[in-house]
Each structure stands twice: as C-alpha cells, then as structure tokens.
GROMACS .gro file of C-alpha atoms in nm:
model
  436
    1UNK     CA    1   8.422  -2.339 -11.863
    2UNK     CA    2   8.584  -2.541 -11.555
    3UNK     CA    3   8.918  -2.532 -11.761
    4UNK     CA    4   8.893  -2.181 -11.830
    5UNK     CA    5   8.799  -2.060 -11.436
    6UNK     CA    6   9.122  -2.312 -11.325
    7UNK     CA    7   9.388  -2.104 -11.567
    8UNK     CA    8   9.209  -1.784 -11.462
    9UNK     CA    9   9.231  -1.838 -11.079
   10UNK     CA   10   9.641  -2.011 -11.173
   11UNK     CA   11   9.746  -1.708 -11.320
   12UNK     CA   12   9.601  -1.484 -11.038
   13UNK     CA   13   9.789  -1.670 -10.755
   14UNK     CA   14  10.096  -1.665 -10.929
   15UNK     CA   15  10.083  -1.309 -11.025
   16UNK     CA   16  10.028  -1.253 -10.648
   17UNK     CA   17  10.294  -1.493 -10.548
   18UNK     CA   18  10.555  -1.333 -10.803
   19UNK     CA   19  10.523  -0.997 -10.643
   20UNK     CA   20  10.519  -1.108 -10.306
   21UNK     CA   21  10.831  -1.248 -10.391
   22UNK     CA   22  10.965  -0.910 -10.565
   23UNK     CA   23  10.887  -0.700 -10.208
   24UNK     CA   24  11.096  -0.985 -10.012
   25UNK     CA   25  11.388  -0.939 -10.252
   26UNK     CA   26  11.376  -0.566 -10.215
   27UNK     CA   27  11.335  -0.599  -9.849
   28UNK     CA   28  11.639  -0.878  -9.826
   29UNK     CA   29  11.826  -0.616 -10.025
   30UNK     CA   30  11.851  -0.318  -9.803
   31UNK     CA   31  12.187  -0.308  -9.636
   32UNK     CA   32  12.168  -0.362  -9.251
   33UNK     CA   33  12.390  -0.053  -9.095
   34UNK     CA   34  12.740   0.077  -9.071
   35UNK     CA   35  12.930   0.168  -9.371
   36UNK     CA   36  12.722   0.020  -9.632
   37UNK     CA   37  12.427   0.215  -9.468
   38UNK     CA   38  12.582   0.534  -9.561
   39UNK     CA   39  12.673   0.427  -9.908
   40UNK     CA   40  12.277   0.364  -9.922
   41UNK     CA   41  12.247   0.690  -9.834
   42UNK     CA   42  12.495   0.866 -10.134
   43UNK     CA   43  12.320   0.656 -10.383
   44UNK     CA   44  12.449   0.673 -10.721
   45UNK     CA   45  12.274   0.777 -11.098
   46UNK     CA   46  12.279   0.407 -11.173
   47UNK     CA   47  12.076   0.297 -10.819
   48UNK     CA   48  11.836   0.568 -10.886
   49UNK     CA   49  11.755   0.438 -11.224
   50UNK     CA   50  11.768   0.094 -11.122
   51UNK     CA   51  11.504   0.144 -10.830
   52UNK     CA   52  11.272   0.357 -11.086
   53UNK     CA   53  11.273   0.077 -11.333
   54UNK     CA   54  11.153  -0.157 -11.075
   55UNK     CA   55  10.883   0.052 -10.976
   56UNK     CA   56  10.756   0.091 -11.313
   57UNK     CA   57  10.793  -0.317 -11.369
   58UNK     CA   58  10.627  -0.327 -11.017
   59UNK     CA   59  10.312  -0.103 -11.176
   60UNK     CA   60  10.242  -0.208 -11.482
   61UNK     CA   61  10.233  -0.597 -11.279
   62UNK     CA   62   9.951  -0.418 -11.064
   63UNK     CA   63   9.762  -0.331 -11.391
   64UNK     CA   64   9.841  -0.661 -11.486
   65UNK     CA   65   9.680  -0.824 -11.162
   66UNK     CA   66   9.381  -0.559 -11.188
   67UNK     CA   67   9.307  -0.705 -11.547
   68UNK     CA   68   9.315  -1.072 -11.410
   69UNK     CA   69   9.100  -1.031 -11.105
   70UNK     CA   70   8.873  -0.839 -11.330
   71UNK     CA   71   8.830  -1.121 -11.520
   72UNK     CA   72   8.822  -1.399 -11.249
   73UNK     CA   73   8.488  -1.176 -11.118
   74UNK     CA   74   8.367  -1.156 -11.450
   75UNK     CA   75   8.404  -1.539 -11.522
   76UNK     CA   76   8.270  -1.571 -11.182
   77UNK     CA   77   7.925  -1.417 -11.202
   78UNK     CA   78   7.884  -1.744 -11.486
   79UNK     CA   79   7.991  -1.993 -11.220
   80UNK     CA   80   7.808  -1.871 -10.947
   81UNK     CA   81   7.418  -1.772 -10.871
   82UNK     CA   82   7.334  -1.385 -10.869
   83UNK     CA   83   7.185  -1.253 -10.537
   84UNK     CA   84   7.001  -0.954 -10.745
   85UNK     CA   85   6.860  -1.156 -11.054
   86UNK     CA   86   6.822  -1.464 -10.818
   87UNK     CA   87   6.998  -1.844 -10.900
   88UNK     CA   88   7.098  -1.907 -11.244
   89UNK     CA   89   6.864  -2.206 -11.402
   90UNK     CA   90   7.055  -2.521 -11.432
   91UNK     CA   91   7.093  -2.613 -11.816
   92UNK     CA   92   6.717  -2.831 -11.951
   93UNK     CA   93   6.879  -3.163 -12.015
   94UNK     CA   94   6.765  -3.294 -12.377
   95UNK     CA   95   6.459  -3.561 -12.328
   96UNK     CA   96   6.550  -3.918 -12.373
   97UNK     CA   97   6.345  -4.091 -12.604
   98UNK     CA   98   6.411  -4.454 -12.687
   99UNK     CA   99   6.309  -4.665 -12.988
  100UNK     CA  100   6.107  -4.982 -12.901
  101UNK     CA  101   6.159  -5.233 -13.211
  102UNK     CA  102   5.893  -5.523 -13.149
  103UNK     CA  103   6.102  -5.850 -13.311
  104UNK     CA  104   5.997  -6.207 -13.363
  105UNK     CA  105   6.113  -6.425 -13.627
  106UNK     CA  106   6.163  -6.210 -13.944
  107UNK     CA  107   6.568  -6.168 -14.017
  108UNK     CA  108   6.479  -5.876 -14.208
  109UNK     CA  109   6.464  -5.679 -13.917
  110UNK     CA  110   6.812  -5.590 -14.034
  111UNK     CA  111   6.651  -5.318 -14.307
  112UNK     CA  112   6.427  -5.167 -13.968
  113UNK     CA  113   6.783  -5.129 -13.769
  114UNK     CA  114   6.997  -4.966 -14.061
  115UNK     CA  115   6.758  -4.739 -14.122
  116UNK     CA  116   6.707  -4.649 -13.786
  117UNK     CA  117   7.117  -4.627 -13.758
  118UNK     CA  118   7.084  -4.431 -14.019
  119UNK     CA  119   6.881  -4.184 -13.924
  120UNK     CA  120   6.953  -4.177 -13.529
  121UNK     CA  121   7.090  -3.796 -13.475
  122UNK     CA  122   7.204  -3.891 -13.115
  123UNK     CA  123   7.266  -4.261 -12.929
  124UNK     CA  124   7.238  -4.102 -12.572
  125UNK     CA  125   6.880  -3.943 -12.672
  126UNK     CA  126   6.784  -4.216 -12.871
  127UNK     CA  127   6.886  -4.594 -12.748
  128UNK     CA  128   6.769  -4.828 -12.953
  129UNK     CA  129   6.551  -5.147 -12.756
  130UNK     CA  130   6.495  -5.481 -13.009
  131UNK     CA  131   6.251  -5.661 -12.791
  132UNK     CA  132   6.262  -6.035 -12.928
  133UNK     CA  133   5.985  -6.291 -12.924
  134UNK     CA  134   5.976  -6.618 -13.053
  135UNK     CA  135   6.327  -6.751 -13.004
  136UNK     CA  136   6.389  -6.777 -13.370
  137UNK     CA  137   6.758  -6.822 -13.371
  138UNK     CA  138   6.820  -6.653 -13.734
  139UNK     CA  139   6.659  -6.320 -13.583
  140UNK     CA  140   6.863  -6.350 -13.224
  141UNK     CA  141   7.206  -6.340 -13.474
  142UNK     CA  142   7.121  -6.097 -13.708
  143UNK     CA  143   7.013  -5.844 -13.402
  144UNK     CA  144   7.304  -5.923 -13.188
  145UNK     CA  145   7.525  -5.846 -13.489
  146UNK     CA  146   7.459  -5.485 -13.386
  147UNK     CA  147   7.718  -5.479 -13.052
  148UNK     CA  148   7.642  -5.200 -12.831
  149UNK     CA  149   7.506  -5.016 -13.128
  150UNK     CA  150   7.107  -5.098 -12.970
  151UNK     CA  151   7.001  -5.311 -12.636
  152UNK     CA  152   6.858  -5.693 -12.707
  153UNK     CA  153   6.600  -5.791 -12.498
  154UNK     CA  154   6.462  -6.161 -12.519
  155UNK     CA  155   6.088  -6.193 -12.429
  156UNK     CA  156   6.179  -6.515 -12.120
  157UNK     CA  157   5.755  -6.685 -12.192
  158UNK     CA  158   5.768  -6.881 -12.477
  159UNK     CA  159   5.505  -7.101 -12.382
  160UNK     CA  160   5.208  -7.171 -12.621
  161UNK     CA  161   4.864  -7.002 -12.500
  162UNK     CA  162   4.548  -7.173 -12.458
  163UNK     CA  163   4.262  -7.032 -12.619
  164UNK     CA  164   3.861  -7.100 -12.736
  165UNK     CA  165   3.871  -7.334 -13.012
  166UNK     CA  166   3.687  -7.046 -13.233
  167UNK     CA  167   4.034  -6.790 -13.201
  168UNK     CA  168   4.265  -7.115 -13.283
  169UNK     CA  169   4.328  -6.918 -13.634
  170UNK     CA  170   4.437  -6.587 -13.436
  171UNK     CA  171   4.712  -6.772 -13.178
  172UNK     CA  172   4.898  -6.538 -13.312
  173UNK     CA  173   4.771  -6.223 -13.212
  174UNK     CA  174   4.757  -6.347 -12.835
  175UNK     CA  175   5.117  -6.360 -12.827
  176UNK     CA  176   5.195  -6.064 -12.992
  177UNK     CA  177   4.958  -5.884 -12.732
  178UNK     CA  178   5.175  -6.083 -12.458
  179UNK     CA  179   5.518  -5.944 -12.615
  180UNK     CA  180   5.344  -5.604 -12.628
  181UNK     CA  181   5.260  -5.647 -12.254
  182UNK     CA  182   5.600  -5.750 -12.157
  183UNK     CA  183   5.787  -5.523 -12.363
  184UNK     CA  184   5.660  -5.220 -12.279
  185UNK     CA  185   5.688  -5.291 -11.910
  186UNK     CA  186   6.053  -5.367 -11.933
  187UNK     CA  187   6.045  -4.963 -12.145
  188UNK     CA  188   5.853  -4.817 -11.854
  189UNK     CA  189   5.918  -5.023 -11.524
  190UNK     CA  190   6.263  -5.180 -11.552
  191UNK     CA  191   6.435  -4.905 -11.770
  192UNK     CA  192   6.218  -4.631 -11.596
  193UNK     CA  193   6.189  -4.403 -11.968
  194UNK     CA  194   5.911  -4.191 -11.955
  195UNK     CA  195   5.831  -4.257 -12.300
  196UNK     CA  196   5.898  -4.434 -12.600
  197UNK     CA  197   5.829  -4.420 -12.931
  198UNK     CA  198   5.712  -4.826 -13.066
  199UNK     CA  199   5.835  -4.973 -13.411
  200UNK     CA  200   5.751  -5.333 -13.517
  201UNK     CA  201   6.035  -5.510 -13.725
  202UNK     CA  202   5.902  -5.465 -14.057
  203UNK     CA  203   5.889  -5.087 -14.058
  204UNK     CA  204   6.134  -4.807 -14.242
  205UNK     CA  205   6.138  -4.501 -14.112
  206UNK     CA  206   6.221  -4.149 -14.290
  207UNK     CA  207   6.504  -3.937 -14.229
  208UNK     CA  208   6.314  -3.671 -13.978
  209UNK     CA  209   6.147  -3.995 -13.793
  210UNK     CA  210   6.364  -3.900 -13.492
  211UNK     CA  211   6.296  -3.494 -13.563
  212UNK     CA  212   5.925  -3.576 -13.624
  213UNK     CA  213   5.881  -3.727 -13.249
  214UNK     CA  214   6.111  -3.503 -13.061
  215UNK     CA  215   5.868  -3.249 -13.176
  216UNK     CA  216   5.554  -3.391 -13.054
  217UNK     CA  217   5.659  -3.464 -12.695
  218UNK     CA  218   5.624  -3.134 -12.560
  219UNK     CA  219   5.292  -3.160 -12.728
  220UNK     CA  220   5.197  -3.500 -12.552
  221UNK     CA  221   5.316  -3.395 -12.234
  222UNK     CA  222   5.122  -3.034 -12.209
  223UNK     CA  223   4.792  -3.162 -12.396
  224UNK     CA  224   4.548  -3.411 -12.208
  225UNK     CA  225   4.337  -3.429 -12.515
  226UNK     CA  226   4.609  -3.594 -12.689
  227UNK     CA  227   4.709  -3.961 -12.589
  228UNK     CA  228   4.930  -4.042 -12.857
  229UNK     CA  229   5.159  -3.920 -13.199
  230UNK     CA  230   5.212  -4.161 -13.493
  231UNK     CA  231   5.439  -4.162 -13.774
  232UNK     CA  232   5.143  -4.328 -13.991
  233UNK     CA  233   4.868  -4.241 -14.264
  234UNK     CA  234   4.681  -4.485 -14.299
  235UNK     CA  235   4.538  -4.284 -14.668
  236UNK     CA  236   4.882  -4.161 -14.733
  237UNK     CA  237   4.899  -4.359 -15.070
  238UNK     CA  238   5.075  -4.231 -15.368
  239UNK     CA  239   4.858  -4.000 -15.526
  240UNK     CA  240   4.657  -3.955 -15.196
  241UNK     CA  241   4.838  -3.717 -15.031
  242UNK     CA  242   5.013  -3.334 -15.105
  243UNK     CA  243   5.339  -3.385 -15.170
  244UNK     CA  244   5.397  -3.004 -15.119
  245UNK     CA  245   5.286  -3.031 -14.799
  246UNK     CA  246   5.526  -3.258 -14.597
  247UNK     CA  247   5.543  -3.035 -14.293
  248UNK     CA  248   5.134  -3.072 -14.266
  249UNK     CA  249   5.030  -3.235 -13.989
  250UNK     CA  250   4.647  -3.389 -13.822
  251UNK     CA  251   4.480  -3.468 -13.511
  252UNK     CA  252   4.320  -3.804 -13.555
  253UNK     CA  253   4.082  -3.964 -13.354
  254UNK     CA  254   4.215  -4.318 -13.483
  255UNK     CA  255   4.450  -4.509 -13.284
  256UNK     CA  256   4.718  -4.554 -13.605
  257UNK     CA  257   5.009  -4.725 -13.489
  258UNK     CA  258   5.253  -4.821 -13.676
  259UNK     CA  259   5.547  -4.606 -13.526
  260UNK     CA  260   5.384  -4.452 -13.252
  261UNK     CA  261   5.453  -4.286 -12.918
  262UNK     CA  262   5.301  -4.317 -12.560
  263UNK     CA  263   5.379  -4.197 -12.193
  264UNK     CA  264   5.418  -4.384 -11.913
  265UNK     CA  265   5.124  -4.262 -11.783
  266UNK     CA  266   4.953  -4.350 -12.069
  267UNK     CA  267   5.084  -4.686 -11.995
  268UNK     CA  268   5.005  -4.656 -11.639
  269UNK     CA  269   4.636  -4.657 -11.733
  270UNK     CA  270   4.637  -4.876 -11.995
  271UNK     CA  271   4.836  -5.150 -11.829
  272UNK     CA  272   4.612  -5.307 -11.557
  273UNK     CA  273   4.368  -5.407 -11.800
  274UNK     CA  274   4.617  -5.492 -12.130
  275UNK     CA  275   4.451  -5.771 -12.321
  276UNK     CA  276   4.493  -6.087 -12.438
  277UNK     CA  277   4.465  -6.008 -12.797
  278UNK     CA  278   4.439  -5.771 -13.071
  279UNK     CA  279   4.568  -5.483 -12.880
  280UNK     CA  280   4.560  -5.227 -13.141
  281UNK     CA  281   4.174  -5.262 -13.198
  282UNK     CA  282   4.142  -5.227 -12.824
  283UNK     CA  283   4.323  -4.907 -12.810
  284UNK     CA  284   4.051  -4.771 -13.080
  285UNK     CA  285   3.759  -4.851 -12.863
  286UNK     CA  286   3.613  -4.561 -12.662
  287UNK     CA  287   3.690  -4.691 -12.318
  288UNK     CA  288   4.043  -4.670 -12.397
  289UNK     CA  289   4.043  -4.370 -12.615
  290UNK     CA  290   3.875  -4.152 -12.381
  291UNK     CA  291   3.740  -3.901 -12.619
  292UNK     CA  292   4.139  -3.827 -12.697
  293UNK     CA  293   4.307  -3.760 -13.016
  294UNK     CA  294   4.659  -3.870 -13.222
  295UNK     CA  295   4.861  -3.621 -13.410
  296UNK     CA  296   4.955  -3.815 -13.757
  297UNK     CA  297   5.126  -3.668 -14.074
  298UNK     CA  298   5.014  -3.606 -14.403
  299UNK     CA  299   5.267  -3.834 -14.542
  300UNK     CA  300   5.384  -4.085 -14.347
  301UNK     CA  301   5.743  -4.138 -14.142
  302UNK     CA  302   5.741  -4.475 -14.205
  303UNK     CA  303   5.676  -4.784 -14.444
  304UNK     CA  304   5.563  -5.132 -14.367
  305UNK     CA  305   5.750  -5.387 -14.588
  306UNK     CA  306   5.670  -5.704 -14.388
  307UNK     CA  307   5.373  -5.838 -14.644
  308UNK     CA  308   5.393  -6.158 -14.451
  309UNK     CA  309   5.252  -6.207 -14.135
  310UNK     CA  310   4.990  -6.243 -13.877
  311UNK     CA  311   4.737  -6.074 -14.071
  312UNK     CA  312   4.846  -6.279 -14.354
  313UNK     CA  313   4.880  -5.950 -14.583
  314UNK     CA  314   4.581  -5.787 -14.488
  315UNK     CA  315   4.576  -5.498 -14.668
  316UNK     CA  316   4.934  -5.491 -14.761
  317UNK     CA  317   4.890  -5.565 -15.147
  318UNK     CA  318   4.599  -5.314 -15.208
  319UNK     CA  319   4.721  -5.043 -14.984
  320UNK     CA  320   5.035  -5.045 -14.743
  321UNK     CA  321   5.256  -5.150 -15.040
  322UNK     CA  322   5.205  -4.798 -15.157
  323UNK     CA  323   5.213  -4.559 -14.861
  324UNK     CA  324   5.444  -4.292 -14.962
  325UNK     CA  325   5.727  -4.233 -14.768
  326UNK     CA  326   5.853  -3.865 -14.682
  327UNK     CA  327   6.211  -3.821 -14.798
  328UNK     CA  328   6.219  -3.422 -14.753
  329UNK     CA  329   6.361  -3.341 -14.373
  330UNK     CA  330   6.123  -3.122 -14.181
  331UNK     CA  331   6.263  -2.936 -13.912
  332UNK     CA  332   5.969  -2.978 -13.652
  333UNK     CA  333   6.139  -2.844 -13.348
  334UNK     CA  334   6.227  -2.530 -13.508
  335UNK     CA  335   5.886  -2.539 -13.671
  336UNK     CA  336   5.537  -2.325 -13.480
  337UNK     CA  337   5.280  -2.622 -13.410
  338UNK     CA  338   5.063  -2.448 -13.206
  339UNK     CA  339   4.791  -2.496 -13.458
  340UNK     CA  340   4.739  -2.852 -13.334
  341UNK     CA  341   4.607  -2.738 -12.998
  342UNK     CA  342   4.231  -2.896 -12.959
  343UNK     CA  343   4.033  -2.549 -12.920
  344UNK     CA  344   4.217  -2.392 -13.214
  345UNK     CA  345   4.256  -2.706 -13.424
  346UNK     CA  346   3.869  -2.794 -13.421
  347UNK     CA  347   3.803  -2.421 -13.481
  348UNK     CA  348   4.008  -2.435 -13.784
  349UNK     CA  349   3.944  -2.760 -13.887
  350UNK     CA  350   3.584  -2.736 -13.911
  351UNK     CA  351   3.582  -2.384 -14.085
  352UNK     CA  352   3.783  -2.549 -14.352
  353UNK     CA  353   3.631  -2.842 -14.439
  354UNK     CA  354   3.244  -2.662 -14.352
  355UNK     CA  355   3.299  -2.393 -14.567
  356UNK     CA  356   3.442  -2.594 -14.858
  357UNK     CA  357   3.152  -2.643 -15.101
  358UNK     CA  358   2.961  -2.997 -15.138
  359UNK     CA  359   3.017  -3.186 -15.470
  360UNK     CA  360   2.880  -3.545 -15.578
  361UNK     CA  361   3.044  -3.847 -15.581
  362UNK     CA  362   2.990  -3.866 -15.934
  363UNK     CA  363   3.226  -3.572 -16.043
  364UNK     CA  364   3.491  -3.656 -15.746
  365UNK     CA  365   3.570  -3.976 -15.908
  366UNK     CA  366   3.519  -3.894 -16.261
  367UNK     CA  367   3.744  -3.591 -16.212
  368UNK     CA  368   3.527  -3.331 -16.292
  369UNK     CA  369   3.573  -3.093 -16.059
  370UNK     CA  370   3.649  -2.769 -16.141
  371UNK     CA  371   3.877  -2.506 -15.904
  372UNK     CA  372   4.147  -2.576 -15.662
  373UNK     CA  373   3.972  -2.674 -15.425
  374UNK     CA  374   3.917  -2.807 -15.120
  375UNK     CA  375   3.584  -2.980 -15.180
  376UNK     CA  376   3.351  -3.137 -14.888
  377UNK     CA  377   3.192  -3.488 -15.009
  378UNK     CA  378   2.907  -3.544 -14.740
  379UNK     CA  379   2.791  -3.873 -14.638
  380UNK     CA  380   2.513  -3.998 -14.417
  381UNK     CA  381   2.532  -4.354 -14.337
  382UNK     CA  382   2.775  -4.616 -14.274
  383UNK     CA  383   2.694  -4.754 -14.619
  384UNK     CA  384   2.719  -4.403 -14.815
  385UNK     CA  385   3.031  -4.357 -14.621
  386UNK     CA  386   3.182  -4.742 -14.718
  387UNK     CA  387   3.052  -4.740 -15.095
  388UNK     CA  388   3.247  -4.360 -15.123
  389UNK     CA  389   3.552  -4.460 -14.944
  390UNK     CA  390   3.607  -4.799 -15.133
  391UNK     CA  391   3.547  -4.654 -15.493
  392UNK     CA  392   3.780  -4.353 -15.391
  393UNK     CA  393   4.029  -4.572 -15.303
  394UNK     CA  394   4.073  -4.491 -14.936
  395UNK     CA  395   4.054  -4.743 -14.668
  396UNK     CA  396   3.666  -4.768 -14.587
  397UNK     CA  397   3.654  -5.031 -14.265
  398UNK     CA  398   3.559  -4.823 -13.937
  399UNK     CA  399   3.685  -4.910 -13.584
  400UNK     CA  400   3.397  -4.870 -13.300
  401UNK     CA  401   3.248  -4.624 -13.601
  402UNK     CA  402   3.605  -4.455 -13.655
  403UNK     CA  403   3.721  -4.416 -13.966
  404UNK     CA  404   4.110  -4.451 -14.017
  405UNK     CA  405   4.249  -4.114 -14.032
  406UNK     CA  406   3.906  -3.971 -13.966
  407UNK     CA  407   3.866  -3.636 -13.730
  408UNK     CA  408   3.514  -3.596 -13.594
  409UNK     CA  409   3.378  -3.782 -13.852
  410UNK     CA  410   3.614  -3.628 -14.139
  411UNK     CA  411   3.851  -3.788 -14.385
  412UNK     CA  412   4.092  -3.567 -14.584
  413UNK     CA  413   4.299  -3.684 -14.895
  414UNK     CA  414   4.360  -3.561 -15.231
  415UNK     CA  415   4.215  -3.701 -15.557
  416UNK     CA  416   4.334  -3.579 -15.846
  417UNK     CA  417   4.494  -3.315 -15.724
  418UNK     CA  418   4.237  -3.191 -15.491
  419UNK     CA  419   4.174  -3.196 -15.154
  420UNK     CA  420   3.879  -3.338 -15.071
  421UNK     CA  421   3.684  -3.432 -14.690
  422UNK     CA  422   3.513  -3.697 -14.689
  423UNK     CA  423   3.260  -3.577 -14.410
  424UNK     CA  424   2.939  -3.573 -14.206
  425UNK     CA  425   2.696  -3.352 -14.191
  426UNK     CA  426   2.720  -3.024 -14.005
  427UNK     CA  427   2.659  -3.075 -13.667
  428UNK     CA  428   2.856  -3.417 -13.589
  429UNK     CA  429   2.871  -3.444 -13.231
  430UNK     CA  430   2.959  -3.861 -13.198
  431UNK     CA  431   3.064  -4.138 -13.310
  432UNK     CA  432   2.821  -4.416 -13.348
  433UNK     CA  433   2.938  -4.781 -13.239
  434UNK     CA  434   2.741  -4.996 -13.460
  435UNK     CA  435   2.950  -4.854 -13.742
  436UNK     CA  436   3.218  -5.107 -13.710
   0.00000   0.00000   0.00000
C-alpha cells in the first residue's frame, strides 16, 4: 500500500511540474515588442493550428491530473482515519503462541521436533522452546542440531534433591516438577508470552495440533470456567472413540495434560505455591481446579511413544500404546464452537446423556445392545464405577474422585459401535474426595 501511495503522489507532482513547465515555455515564447510584435499580431494558418494543438495537449493533461488526484484522495481515505465513520481500527495482530517441549535425556526427542516442524503453519506465531533438563549430552546435540529452527533452553540446577527416605523411589518426579517450575517461568516471565501450549519429549502431535489450539484461545481467554485445553483423551483408544467424529470436542473436568495449554494468569496463580512433586496430580485436586473445566477432543492431537520413563510404563502397554491419533485436518478456526460454552454445554450435555436410556452392564459388554444408540450405564459407587470401567476397558483410577475424561461425573466412549456414558445418577451435584 506504501509503494502504491509513493507512485501515486510521484506521478501527481510531476504531472504538475510538467505543466508548470509548459505555461513558462509559452510565456518565454511571446515576442517582446517592435517588429516581431506585429508579426505576432498577423499570425499565420500554421501558428493558429499550432497554438490550438497545444491547448488541446494542455486539456486532455488537466483530465489527466483530475484522474490522478482523484485517485491520490481515493487511496487516501485507506491511509488516513475518517472524521465521519471515526479512526480506522489498526489491523488485530495474529496471537503468538509458542510450543514448550519439556526435554531431559531421551534423544528421541528428535521424532517430537520433526513432527512439530512438520506441522508448524507459521515460525513467527509458533516458536518452538526445548527446555532441557538433565545435562544428558546425547539430547543437548540432537536438539541443537535444529539451528534457529526452535530456541534451546538448558535448565542451570542440576543438583540432586533431598527428600524423605519413603519418596527415594519417586526422585524423579521432584525434578521434573522443578524443570516444570523453571520452565514455565522462563515462558511467562523472561519471554513475557501470554501463553503457551506444553509438550513433553515423547509426544507426536497431529497435523491440526497447531489449528486445534489456535482455536481454543479465544475460548480460554473469554471463559473463566475454563482453565485449560488439551490435545489428550485419555479413553481415546482404538475402538473407543468415533472416528466420524474428529471435529467433536468435550469439556472435562480432568486436568489431562499431555499437550496442553495455560495462561499466564493461570500461571500467575498457580505459581506461588508450585510443588515439589507430582505436579500433574496437584493440578487435579480441587484447590487448584477451582470448580473449572478443560476442553479435550474426542480423538486425541497427540501420541505418547516414550514407554520408558519415570512412571516406568505406567499404563503405556495396556493403554497409551493405543491412543488413536487424528490424521484428518479439522479446520477449528473456521469451525462454530460456541457449543462448548458452560451454560449451554451442561444444558446439552446432560439432556443427552439423561435422556439416553439405562442398559446393564451385562449387555454393554456382551454386545447386546440393540439401536444406535447412545446408551446411559449408571453407576453408584466408587466400586460399581471401577469394576465397569476396568472390564469396559476404559481407564478406571479417579483423581480426588475424578474420573479421567469424566464431566460431572460422566464418561463417554464408544463400545462396539455405540456411544455409551458411563454416569451417575440424576442429580450429581459433586465430586466426592474419598474416591481416589
């Protein structure tokens, strides 16, 4: 636009230049006196033709000059506010939202960042932070083999933590909480991003990870009920979810992880009082939660591959091996989510699943249902709810009585097929601690 406005206003000065020039010639032209004045005065056929050609030169440069101021004042009214409709609005500036890969001492952190490379639509929107613990030299090579390509940060305390002979065995966790701790500070305080979206090195991410979270932000940002988005399902299995339905999205009140995303004034809160370990069980207890809710997909952005290591494989060869990863791209910010807003979710949500009729256990895993569906399997107790969950082949441990995935109480995944919610009884109102 600048370069058009600069040839516009060029050709305007010169066009008024040029004829100020033309009038001087004529004027430098006209004999002084004498003789020659009275041969001006018997002009000739030819002079007469000569002067009327210059006038019509000299008019159609007027119409010429009209036409270019014309559009200098109609490339102006672009450039410059409008006292009638008021200032033109400055263009919104795309949010910046950076990747945060957590790294320690697994080389395969290469597979995390190709993907990732892969995927990224922009570098400018989406910088790409490896935050390394552990000093393991292997990692620190592969990572900076990337150039400018991401930003390698070294976690500086390497120093072994002290802790109660009992939590010996989970060392481990305390300095992943410390990396956590550091990490995200360096995100939020010494970067100054206002959010971030957190991947752990042995993660793969789908091809609309980055469309998936540019989505949600808006959604973050305008929602206090919501405290976080997650790429994760923890049921979203094989088999477990709709594979028709890779646009469908949850509110969860379980902290997932696993490719998530926070604001710093999420972090704000939760900063102060960061623990020393196991962070992400901290997050799902109710003091931290706040009554709040996740948004999580029905199949899952990314894939954990790392089978090896604090948690020694926990869970990894019954479950996370087979998480199904989406491969279809979902256009989310073209797509309406206003369904996800609390009033109108929980309206929605609990029509659905309370107007679904009740089946037994019995013919949900025998697979003797009959219609499309959904169903509504009801349970009562923690045990009820455990002995279903296990034999279904959904992850049955609870978090501060939370089930993984769960939404006031509710669990939805398919089996065989059908949709079925694993769910309270009417009237759920809380979640009961002792469940855990």
């Amino acid at each position: 636009m600048i370069c058009k406005r600069s040839s516009v206003i060029f050709c305007g000065a010169f066009l008024f230049i040029t004829w100020n020039a033309i009038l001087v010639l004529l004027l430098w032209g006209r004999p002084p006196s004498g003789q020659e004045q009275k041969e001006a005065e018997r002009p000739s056929i030819d002079i007469v033709d000569g002067v009327l050609r210059i006038v019509d030169s000299i008019e159609a440069e007027l119409e010429v000059q009209k036409k270019t101021l014309l559009q200098i004042q109609n490339h102006q009214s672009l450039w410059e506010p409008s006292d009638r409709n008021g200032p033109k609005a400055a263009p919104t500036r795309p949010p910046v939202i950076p990747i945060l890969v957590i790294a320690c001492n697994r080389v395969t952190v290469k597979r995390c960042l190709d993907k990732l490379l892969q995927h990224r639509p922009s570098e400018e929107l989406h910088p790409i932070i490896v935050s390394q613990d552990c000093g393991h030299a292997e990692t620190a090579e592969v990572i900076r083999s990337y150039g400018n390509n991401i930003t390698h940060l070294k976690q500086p305390d390497l120093s072994d933590i002290q802790v109660r002979p009992e939590h010996k065995k989970f060392k481990g966790y305390y300095k992943i909480s410390r990396h956590y701790h550091w990490a995200l500070n360096q995100v939020f305080k010494t970067l100054s991003h206002s959010s971030v979206v957190v991947v752990e090195d042995d993660l793969e991410v789908a091809p609309d990870f980055f469309e998936y979270f540019r989505a949600l932000l808006p959604f973050l940002k305008s929602d206090p009920s919501l405290w976080c988005a997650s790429a994760w399902n923890d049921n979203g299995r094989d088999g477990y979810v709709d594979p028709g339905k890779a646009d469908l999205l949850y509110r969860t009140d379980f902290f997932p992880g696993l490719g998530w995303m926070l604001l710093r004034e999420v972090w704000e809160e939760l900063e102060p009082k960061w623990p020393d370990a196991f962070w992400d069980d901290w997050m799902r207890q109710p003091e931290q939660r706040r009554n709040r809710a996740c948004i999580r997909p029905e199949i899952s952005r990314t894939l954990t591959f790392g089978r090896q290591g604090v948690s020694l494989g926990q869970f990894f060869d019954k479950y996370l091996r087979y998480i199904k990863l989406n491969t279809e791209f979902v256009p989310f910010t073209k797509l309406d989510l206003s369904y996800l807003k609390e009033e109108m979710y929980r309206e929605n949500f609990e029509k659905e699943v309370y107007n679904a009729p009740v089946v037994r256990y019995e013919d949900v895993k025998q697979g003797q249902l009959k219609g499309p569906g959904p169903f509504r399997l009801q349970y009562s107790s923690k045990d009820s709810f455990k002995m279903m969950a296990k034999n279904l082949g959904i992850m049955d441990d609870l978090k501060s009585g939370v089930p993984r995935a769960g939404y006031r109480g509710v669990v939805s995944f398919i089996s065989r097929g059908r949709r079925i919610y694993l769910a309270p009884p009417p009237g759920w109102t809380q979640y009961d601690l002792s469940w855990s």
